[in-house]
PDB file of C-alpha atoms in Angstrom:
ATOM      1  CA  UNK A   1      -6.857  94.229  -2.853  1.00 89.00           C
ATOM      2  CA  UNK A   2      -9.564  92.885  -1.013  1.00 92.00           C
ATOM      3  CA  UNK A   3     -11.714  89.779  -2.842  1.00 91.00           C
ATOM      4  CA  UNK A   4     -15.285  88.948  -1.654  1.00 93.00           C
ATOM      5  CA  UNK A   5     -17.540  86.644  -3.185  1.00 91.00           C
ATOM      6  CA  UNK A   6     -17.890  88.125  -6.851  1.00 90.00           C
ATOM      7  CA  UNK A   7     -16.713  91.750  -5.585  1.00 93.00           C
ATOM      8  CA  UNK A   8     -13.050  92.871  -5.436  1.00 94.00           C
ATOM      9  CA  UNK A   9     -11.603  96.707  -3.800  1.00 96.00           C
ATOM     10  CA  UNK A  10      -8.551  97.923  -4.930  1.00 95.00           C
ATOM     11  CA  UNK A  11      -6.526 100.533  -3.648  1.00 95.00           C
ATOM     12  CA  UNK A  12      -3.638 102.475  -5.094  1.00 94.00           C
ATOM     13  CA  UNK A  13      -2.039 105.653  -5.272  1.00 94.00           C
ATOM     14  CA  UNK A  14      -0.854 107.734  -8.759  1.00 91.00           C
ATOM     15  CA  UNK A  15       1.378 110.486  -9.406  1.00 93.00           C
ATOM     16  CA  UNK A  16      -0.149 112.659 -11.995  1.00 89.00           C
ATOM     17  CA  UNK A  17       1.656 115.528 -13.426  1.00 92.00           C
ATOM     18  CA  UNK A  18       0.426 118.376 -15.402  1.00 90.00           C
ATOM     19  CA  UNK A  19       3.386 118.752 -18.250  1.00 93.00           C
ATOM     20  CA  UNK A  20       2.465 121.990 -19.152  1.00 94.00           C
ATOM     21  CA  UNK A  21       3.235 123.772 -15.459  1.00 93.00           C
ATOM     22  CA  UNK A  22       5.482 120.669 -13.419  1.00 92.00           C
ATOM     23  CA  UNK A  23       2.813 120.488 -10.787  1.00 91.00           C
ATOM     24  CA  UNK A  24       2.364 117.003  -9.233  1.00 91.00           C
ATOM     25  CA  UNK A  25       0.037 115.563  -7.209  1.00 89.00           C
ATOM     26  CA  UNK A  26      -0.496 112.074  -5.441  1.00 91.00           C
ATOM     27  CA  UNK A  27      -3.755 110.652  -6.277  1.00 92.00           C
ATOM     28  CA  UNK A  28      -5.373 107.910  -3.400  1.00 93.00           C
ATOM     29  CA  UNK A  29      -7.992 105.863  -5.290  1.00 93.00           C
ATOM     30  CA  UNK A  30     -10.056 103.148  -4.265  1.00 94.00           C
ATOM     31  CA  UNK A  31     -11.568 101.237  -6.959  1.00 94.00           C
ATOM     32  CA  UNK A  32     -14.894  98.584  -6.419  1.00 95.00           C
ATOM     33  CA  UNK A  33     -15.173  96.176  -9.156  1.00 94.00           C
ATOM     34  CA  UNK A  34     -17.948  93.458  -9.899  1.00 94.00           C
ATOM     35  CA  UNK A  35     -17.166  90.330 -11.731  1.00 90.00           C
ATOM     36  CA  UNK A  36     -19.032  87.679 -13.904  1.00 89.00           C
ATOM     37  CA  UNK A  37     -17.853  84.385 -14.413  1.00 86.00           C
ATOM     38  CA  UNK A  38     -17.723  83.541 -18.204  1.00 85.00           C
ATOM     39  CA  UNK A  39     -18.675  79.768 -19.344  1.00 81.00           C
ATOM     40  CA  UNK A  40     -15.750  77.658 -19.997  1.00 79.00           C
ATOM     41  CA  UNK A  41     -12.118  78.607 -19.978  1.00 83.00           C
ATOM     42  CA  UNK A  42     -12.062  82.367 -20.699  1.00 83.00           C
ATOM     43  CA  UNK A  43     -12.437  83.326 -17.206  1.00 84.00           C
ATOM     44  CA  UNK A  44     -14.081  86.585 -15.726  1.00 84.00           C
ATOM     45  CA  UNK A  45     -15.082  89.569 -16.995  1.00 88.00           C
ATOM     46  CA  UNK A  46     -16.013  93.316 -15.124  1.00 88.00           C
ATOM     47  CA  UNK A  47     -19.707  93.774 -15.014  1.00 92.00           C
ATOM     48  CA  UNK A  48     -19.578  96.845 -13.110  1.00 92.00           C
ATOM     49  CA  UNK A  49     -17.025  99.205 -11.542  1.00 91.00           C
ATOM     50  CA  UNK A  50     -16.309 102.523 -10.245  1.00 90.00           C
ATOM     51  CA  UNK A  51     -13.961 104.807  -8.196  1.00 89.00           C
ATOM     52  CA  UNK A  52     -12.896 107.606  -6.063  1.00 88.00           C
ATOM     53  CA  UNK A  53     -10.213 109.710  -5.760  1.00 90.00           C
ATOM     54  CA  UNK A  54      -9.148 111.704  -2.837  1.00 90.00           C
ATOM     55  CA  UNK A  55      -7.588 114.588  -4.878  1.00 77.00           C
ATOM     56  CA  UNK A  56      -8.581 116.879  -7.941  1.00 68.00           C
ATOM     57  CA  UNK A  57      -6.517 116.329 -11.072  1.00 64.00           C
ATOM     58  CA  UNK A  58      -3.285 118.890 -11.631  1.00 53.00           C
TER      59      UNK A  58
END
């Protein structure tokens, strides 16, 4: 995870598999996420966010 100013990129990897035929695939994703500081002690909250992944799902 990589934190700058009010943006944060996160990277991670999933195994998905399709139940119906076994098949498994490793999904790399990188996620960017904006944040928004909320007035007193509630913290942050996502404003805006999107990913990509490297591989189509099973």
């Amino acid at each position: 995870m990589y934190i700058k100013d009010d943006w944060c990129a996160i990277r991670y990897t999933v195994k998905i598999r399709n139940l119906d035929t076994g098949k498994e695939v490793n999904q790399n994703t990188m996620e960017f996420v904006k944040f928004k500081d909320n007035d007193g002690d509630i913290g942050v909250r996502v404003v805006e966010c999107w990913a990509l992944s490297d591989s189509p799902l099973c």
